[in-house]
Structure formats: C-alpha cells, structure tokens
Amino acid sequence: MTRSLPSVRRGDVLRSVVEVLDRRLDGVLPQDVRGLDQAFADDLDLLGALTLRWHARLGAQLDRALDVPVADRPRAVALAWATTAEQMRGVRRLLDREAEHPRSPEVRRLLERSTAAEHGLLARAAGVPLASVNGRTLLAEGRALVRPALADRIRALVPA
C-alpha cells in the first residue's frame, strides 16, 4: 500500500514563507518551509506569488489613500507604500535584494515588470501623469518614510 502525502495548500505554504521572511529579515528566499516543493514549481514561481501578495497588500493600502483630497494624494500614496513595506518587511527585503542581484534572467524580467506595474499603480493612485517617472518618485518617497523596526535598529548596533 502506498502512502500518500497530505494535501498541501499553496496559500498556507505562502503564508509560512512570509512568516519566515518577516522573522529572519535577511532577504533570502527560504528553502526549508514544509510543503514548499509541493506548492511551488521553483523559486521563480514562489517569487511570482510573493510579488502578487505584495501588490495585493499595496493595492489595499492605496484604496485607503484614495479617501484623501486630491491635493494630498501623492503624500498619501507614499505613506501607503511605506505602510505596506512596514507590514511586509521580509517580503520587501527579499524583493529588493533579488532586484539588486537577480538569481536569473527570468527573475530579473519578473521584477522589472513588477516594478513597472508598481510605478504605474502608484502614479495612477496619486493622480499624477507620466506613470514611470512619477511612480518612481512616489516609490522613493515611500521608501524614505519607512520607519525602521526595532529589530533593524538593534541589528545596526550589533557588529556582524
């Protein structure tokens, strides 16, 4: 009699990956999460799912930013990005690290498309023209607003 493996739910595995990323904050894609190899075809598949998770959370934050007066929207959009980055520190750190040093041409293309889409999303939410230029500016403003977590501050004080 063959023993079958328990069913692995992709969403559950993805949540576990996000938890590991948030706990470690090292920007390294975890390989030791239970069910990972069953839920995702490869690292590119997992990075794609993490990118979608990031965009979904960012979209929810941007929806809230649309409630402010039009004149205040660029600042609200930058704050929405910063809030998302604070809520998803581990995922953001991984995506930034992979964008700086992509593991493959496919990952580079995935993250370039993701970043271009993010720039457009930010610019549209802020109601500004020239999506790529203004989206990049809004993203930079959002990065500047991210408050370091206590763990980040402690890490900066302790020699490596």
PDB file of C-alpha atoms in Angstrom:
ATOM      1  CA  MET A   1       0.000   0.000   0.000  1.00  0.00           C
ATOM      2  CA  THR A   2       1.394   3.399  -0.959  1.00  0.00           C
ATOM      3  CA  ARG A   3       1.223   6.209   1.484  1.00  0.00           C
ATOM      4  CA  SER A   4       0.095   9.485   0.005  1.00  0.00           C
ATOM      5  CA  LEU A   5       1.410  12.823   1.188  1.00  0.00           C
ATOM      6  CA  PRO A   6      -1.043  15.152   2.862  1.00  0.00           C
ATOM      7  CA  SER A   7      -2.504  17.791   0.595  1.00  0.00           C
ATOM      8  CA  VAL A   8      -0.503  20.999   0.595  1.00  0.00           C
ATOM      9  CA  ARG A   9      -2.389  24.249   0.240  1.00  0.00           C
ATOM     10  CA  ARG A  10      -0.422  26.824  -1.710  1.00  0.00           C
ATOM     11  CA  GLY A  11      -1.823  29.719   0.332  1.00  0.00           C
ATOM     12  CA  ASP A  12      -0.813  28.090   3.607  1.00  0.00           C
ATOM     13  CA  VAL A  13       2.725  27.498   2.363  1.00  0.00           C
ATOM     14  CA  LEU A  14       2.927  31.073   1.082  1.00  0.00           C
ATOM     15  CA  ARG A  15       1.828  32.396   4.499  1.00  0.00           C
ATOM     16  CA  SER A  16       4.535  30.277   6.116  1.00  0.00           C
ATOM     17  CA  VAL A  17       7.142  31.657   3.709  1.00  0.00           C
ATOM     18  CA  VAL A  18       6.058  35.229   4.534  1.00  0.00           C
ATOM     19  CA  GLU A  19       6.289  34.462   8.264  1.00  0.00           C
ATOM     20  CA  VAL A  20       9.822  33.096   7.844  1.00  0.00           C
ATOM     21  CA  LEU A  21      10.851  36.123   5.770  1.00  0.00           C
ATOM     22  CA  ASP A  22       9.424  38.503   8.375  1.00  0.00           C
ATOM     23  CA  ARG A  23      11.146  36.659  11.206  1.00  0.00           C
ATOM     24  CA  ARG A  24      14.573  36.400   9.576  1.00  0.00           C
ATOM     25  CA  LEU A  25      14.616  39.707   7.660  1.00  0.00           C
ATOM     26  CA  ASP A  26      17.660  38.516   5.720  1.00  0.00           C
ATOM     27  CA  GLY A  27      16.197  38.847   2.225  1.00  0.00           C
ATOM     28  CA  VAL A  28      16.925  35.206   1.433  1.00  0.00           C
ATOM     29  CA  LEU A  29      14.257  33.006  -0.086  1.00  0.00           C
ATOM     30  CA  PRO A  30      13.561  30.227   2.443  1.00  0.00           C
ATOM     31  CA  GLN A  31      14.039  26.703   1.200  1.00  0.00           C
ATOM     32  CA  ASP A  32      13.093  24.856   4.374  1.00  0.00           C
ATOM     33  CA  VAL A  33       9.370  25.623   4.616  1.00  0.00           C
ATOM     34  CA  ARG A  34       7.238  22.495   4.826  1.00  0.00           C
ATOM     35  CA  GLY A  35       5.393  21.783   1.575  1.00  0.00           C
ATOM     36  CA  LEU A  36       7.355  24.345  -0.443  1.00  0.00           C
ATOM     37  CA  ASP A  37       8.429  21.910  -3.134  1.00  0.00           C
ATOM     38  CA  GLN A  38       4.869  20.642  -3.496  1.00  0.00           C
ATOM     39  CA  ALA A  39       3.188  24.047  -3.619  1.00  0.00           C
ATOM     40  CA  PHE A  40       5.594  25.871  -5.956  1.00  0.00           C
ATOM     41  CA  ALA A  41       7.292  24.646  -9.100  1.00  0.00           C
ATOM     42  CA  ASP A  42      10.503  26.580  -8.447  1.00  0.00           C
ATOM     43  CA  ASP A  43      11.930  29.799  -6.984  1.00  0.00           C
ATOM     44  CA  LEU A  44      10.518  31.861  -9.844  1.00  0.00           C
ATOM     45  CA  ASP A  45       7.022  30.549  -9.116  1.00  0.00           C
ATOM     46  CA  LEU A  46       7.427  31.413  -5.427  1.00  0.00           C
ATOM     47  CA  LEU A  47       8.830  34.882  -6.187  1.00  0.00           C
ATOM     48  CA  GLY A  48       5.894  35.492  -8.515  1.00  0.00           C
ATOM     49  CA  ALA A  49       3.452  34.565  -5.749  1.00  0.00           C
ATOM     50  CA  LEU A  50       5.265  36.806  -3.251  1.00  0.00           C
ATOM     51  CA  THR A  51       5.170  39.661  -5.756  1.00  0.00           C
ATOM     52  CA  LEU A  52       1.432  39.199  -6.187  1.00  0.00           C
ATOM     53  CA  ARG A  53       0.991  39.149  -2.400  1.00  0.00           C
ATOM     54  CA  TRP A  54       2.969  42.422  -2.172  1.00  0.00           C
ATOM     55  CA  HIS A  55       0.863  44.071  -4.906  1.00  0.00           C
ATOM     56  CA  ALA A  56      -2.387  42.904  -3.300  1.00  0.00           C
ATOM     57  CA  ARG A  57      -1.431  44.403   0.069  1.00  0.00           C
ATOM     58  CA  LEU A  58      -0.183  47.590  -1.605  1.00  0.00           C
ATOM     59  CA  GLY A  59      -3.447  47.840  -3.553  1.00  0.00           C
ATOM     60  CA  ALA A  60      -5.445  47.603  -0.328  1.00  0.00           C
ATOM     61  CA  GLN A  61      -3.364  50.380   1.232  1.00  0.00           C
ATOM     62  CA  LEU A  62      -3.746  52.529  -1.899  1.00  0.00           C
ATOM     63  CA  ASP A  63      -7.527  52.119  -1.753  1.00  0.00           C
ATOM     64  CA  ARG A  64      -7.403  53.832   1.627  1.00  0.00           C
ATOM     65  CA  ALA A  65      -5.203  56.595   0.177  1.00  0.00           C
ATOM     66  CA  LEU A  66      -7.917  57.460  -2.331  1.00  0.00           C
ATOM     67  CA  ASP A  67     -10.094  58.768   0.511  1.00  0.00           C
ATOM     68  CA  VAL A  68      -7.923  61.871   0.965  1.00  0.00           C
ATOM     69  CA  PRO A  69      -8.333  65.116  -1.025  1.00  0.00           C
ATOM     70  CA  VAL A  70      -6.659  65.071  -4.438  1.00  0.00           C
ATOM     71  CA  ALA A  71      -4.020  67.613  -3.402  1.00  0.00           C
ATOM     72  CA  ASP A  72      -2.861  65.315  -0.578  1.00  0.00           C
ATOM     73  CA  ARG A  73      -2.846  62.113  -2.617  1.00  0.00           C
ATOM     74  CA  PRO A  74       0.852  61.960  -3.566  1.00  0.00           C
ATOM     75  CA  ARG A  75       1.811  62.046   0.120  1.00  0.00           C
ATOM     76  CA  ALA A  76      -0.953  59.564   0.993  1.00  0.00           C
ATOM     77  CA  VAL A  77       0.293  57.221  -1.744  1.00  0.00           C
ATOM     78  CA  ALA A  78       3.875  57.426  -0.461  1.00  0.00           C
ATOM     79  CA  LEU A  79       2.585  56.688   3.048  1.00  0.00           C
ATOM     80  CA  ALA A  80       0.574  53.738   1.718  1.00  0.00           C
ATOM     81  CA  TRP A  81       3.739  52.298   0.161  1.00  0.00           C
ATOM     82  CA  ALA A  82       5.667  52.836   3.416  1.00  0.00           C
ATOM     83  CA  THR A  83       2.898  51.209   5.455  1.00  0.00           C
ATOM     84  CA  THR A  84       2.914  48.197   3.152  1.00  0.00           C
ATOM     85  CA  ALA A  85       6.702  47.942   3.410  1.00  0.00           C
ATOM     86  CA  GLU A  86       6.473  48.067   7.205  1.00  0.00           C
ATOM     87  CA  GLN A  87       3.771  45.381   7.232  1.00  0.00           C
ATOM     88  CA  MET A  88       5.684  43.140   4.831  1.00  0.00           C
ATOM     89  CA  ARG A  89       9.295  43.838   5.785  1.00  0.00           C
ATOM     90  CA  GLY A  90      10.598  40.394   4.946  1.00  0.00           C
ATOM     91  CA  VAL A  91       8.932  40.231   1.532  1.00  0.00           C
ATOM     92  CA  ARG A  92      10.068  43.763   0.671  1.00  0.00           C
ATOM     93  CA  ARG A  93      13.635  42.970   1.719  1.00  0.00           C
ATOM     94  CA  LEU A  94      13.616  39.823  -0.435  1.00  0.00           C
ATOM     95  CA  LEU A  95      12.198  41.638  -3.467  1.00  0.00           C
ATOM     96  CA  ASP A  96      14.734  44.459  -3.100  1.00  0.00           C
ATOM     97  CA  ARG A  97      17.616  42.021  -2.722  1.00  0.00           C
ATOM     98  CA  GLU A  98      16.515  39.997  -5.735  1.00  0.00           C
ATOM     99  CA  ALA A  99      16.103  43.194  -7.787  1.00  0.00           C
ATOM    100  CA  GLU A 100      19.678  44.213  -6.941  1.00  0.00           C
ATOM    101  CA  HIS A 101      21.147  40.764  -7.586  1.00  0.00           C
ATOM    102  CA  PRO A 102      18.655  38.654  -9.553  1.00  0.00           C
ATOM    103  CA  ARG A 103      19.355  34.946  -9.500  1.00  0.00           C
ATOM    104  CA  SER A 104      18.403  34.529 -13.161  1.00  0.00           C
ATOM    105  CA  PRO A 105      17.321  36.483 -16.247  1.00  0.00           C
ATOM    106  CA  GLU A 106      13.761  35.258 -15.606  1.00  0.00           C
ATOM    107  CA  VAL A 107      13.766  36.733 -12.102  1.00  0.00           C
ATOM    108  CA  ARG A 108      15.167  39.985 -13.489  1.00  0.00           C
ATOM    109  CA  ARG A 109      12.325  40.183 -16.033  1.00  0.00           C
ATOM    110  CA  LEU A 110       9.706  39.318 -13.402  1.00  0.00           C
ATOM    111  CA  LEU A 111      10.902  42.033 -11.053  1.00  0.00           C
ATOM    112  CA  GLU A 112      11.333  44.620 -13.821  1.00  0.00           C
ATOM    113  CA  ARG A 113       7.725  44.045 -14.922  1.00  0.00           C
ATOM    114  CA  SER A 114       6.572  44.110 -11.311  1.00  0.00           C
ATOM    115  CA  THR A 115       8.379  47.379 -10.632  1.00  0.00           C
ATOM    116  CA  ALA A 116       6.996  48.994 -13.787  1.00  0.00           C
ATOM    117  CA  ALA A 117       3.482  47.923 -12.791  1.00  0.00           C
ATOM    118  CA  GLU A 118       4.052  49.269  -9.282  1.00  0.00           C
ATOM    119  CA  HIS A 119       5.201  52.646 -10.644  1.00  0.00           C
ATOM    120  CA  GLY A 120       2.042  52.868 -12.740  1.00  0.00           C
ATOM    121  CA  LEU A 121      -0.144  51.834  -9.820  1.00  0.00           C
ATOM    122  CA  LEU A 122       1.380  54.475  -7.554  1.00  0.00           C
ATOM    123  CA  ALA A 123       1.131  57.233 -10.149  1.00  0.00           C
ATOM    124  CA  ARG A 124      -2.489  56.423 -11.010  1.00  0.00           C
ATOM    125  CA  ALA A 125      -3.462  56.296  -7.346  1.00  0.00           C
ATOM    126  CA  ALA A 126      -1.810  59.677  -6.771  1.00  0.00           C
ATOM    127  CA  GLY A 127      -3.486  61.097  -9.876  1.00  0.00           C
ATOM    128  CA  VAL A 128      -0.224  62.206 -11.484  1.00  0.00           C
ATOM    129  CA  PRO A 129       0.825  61.890 -15.142  1.00  0.00           C
ATOM    130  CA  LEU A 130       3.920  60.149 -16.539  1.00  0.00           C
ATOM    131  CA  ALA A 131       3.477  56.948 -14.594  1.00  0.00           C
ATOM    132  CA  SER A 132       7.050  55.672 -14.840  1.00  0.00           C
ATOM    133  CA  VAL A 133       8.727  58.914 -13.735  1.00  0.00           C
ATOM    134  CA  ASN A 134       6.243  59.920 -11.046  1.00  0.00           C
ATOM    135  CA  GLY A 135       5.712  56.353  -9.864  1.00  0.00           C
ATOM    136  CA  ARG A 136       9.462  56.040  -9.319  1.00  0.00           C
ATOM    137  CA  THR A 137       9.435  59.312  -7.367  1.00  0.00           C
ATOM    138  CA  LEU A 138       6.481  58.200  -5.235  1.00  0.00           C
ATOM    139  CA  LEU A 139       8.198  54.896  -4.519  1.00  0.00           C
ATOM    140  CA  ALA A 140      11.368  56.738  -3.436  1.00  0.00           C
ATOM    141  CA  GLU A 141       9.273  58.968  -1.157  1.00  0.00           C
ATOM    142  CA  GLY A 142       7.611  55.875   0.291  1.00  0.00           C
ATOM    143  CA  ARG A 143      10.982  54.267   0.975  1.00  0.00           C
ATOM    144  CA  ALA A 144      12.088  57.398   2.815  1.00  0.00           C
ATOM    145  CA  LEU A 145       9.019  57.175   5.066  1.00  0.00           C
ATOM    146  CA  VAL A 146       9.571  53.574   6.181  1.00  0.00           C
ATOM    147  CA  ARG A 147      10.333  53.523   9.881  1.00  0.00           C
ATOM    148  CA  PRO A 148      12.978  51.027  10.880  1.00  0.00           C
ATOM    149  CA  ALA A 149      11.653  48.272  13.085  1.00  0.00           C
ATOM    150  CA  LEU A 150      13.184  47.751  16.491  1.00  0.00           C
ATOM    151  CA  ALA A 151      14.917  44.626  15.184  1.00  0.00           C
ATOM    152  CA  ASP A 152      16.535  46.686  12.407  1.00  0.00           C
ATOM    153  CA  ARG A 153      17.755  49.272  14.918  1.00  0.00           C
ATOM    154  CA  ILE A 154      19.234  46.580  17.171  1.00  0.00           C
ATOM    155  CA  ARG A 155      20.897  44.855  14.196  1.00  0.00           C
ATOM    156  CA  ALA A 156      22.540  48.167  13.254  1.00  0.00           C
ATOM    157  CA  LEU A 157      24.068  48.426  16.738  1.00  0.00           C
ATOM    158  CA  VAL A 158      25.447  44.885  16.893  1.00  0.00           C
ATOM    159  CA  PRO A 159      28.606  44.212  14.860  1.00  0.00           C
ATOM    160  CA  ALA A 160      28.242  41.497  12.248  1.00  0.00           C
TER     161      ALA A 160
END
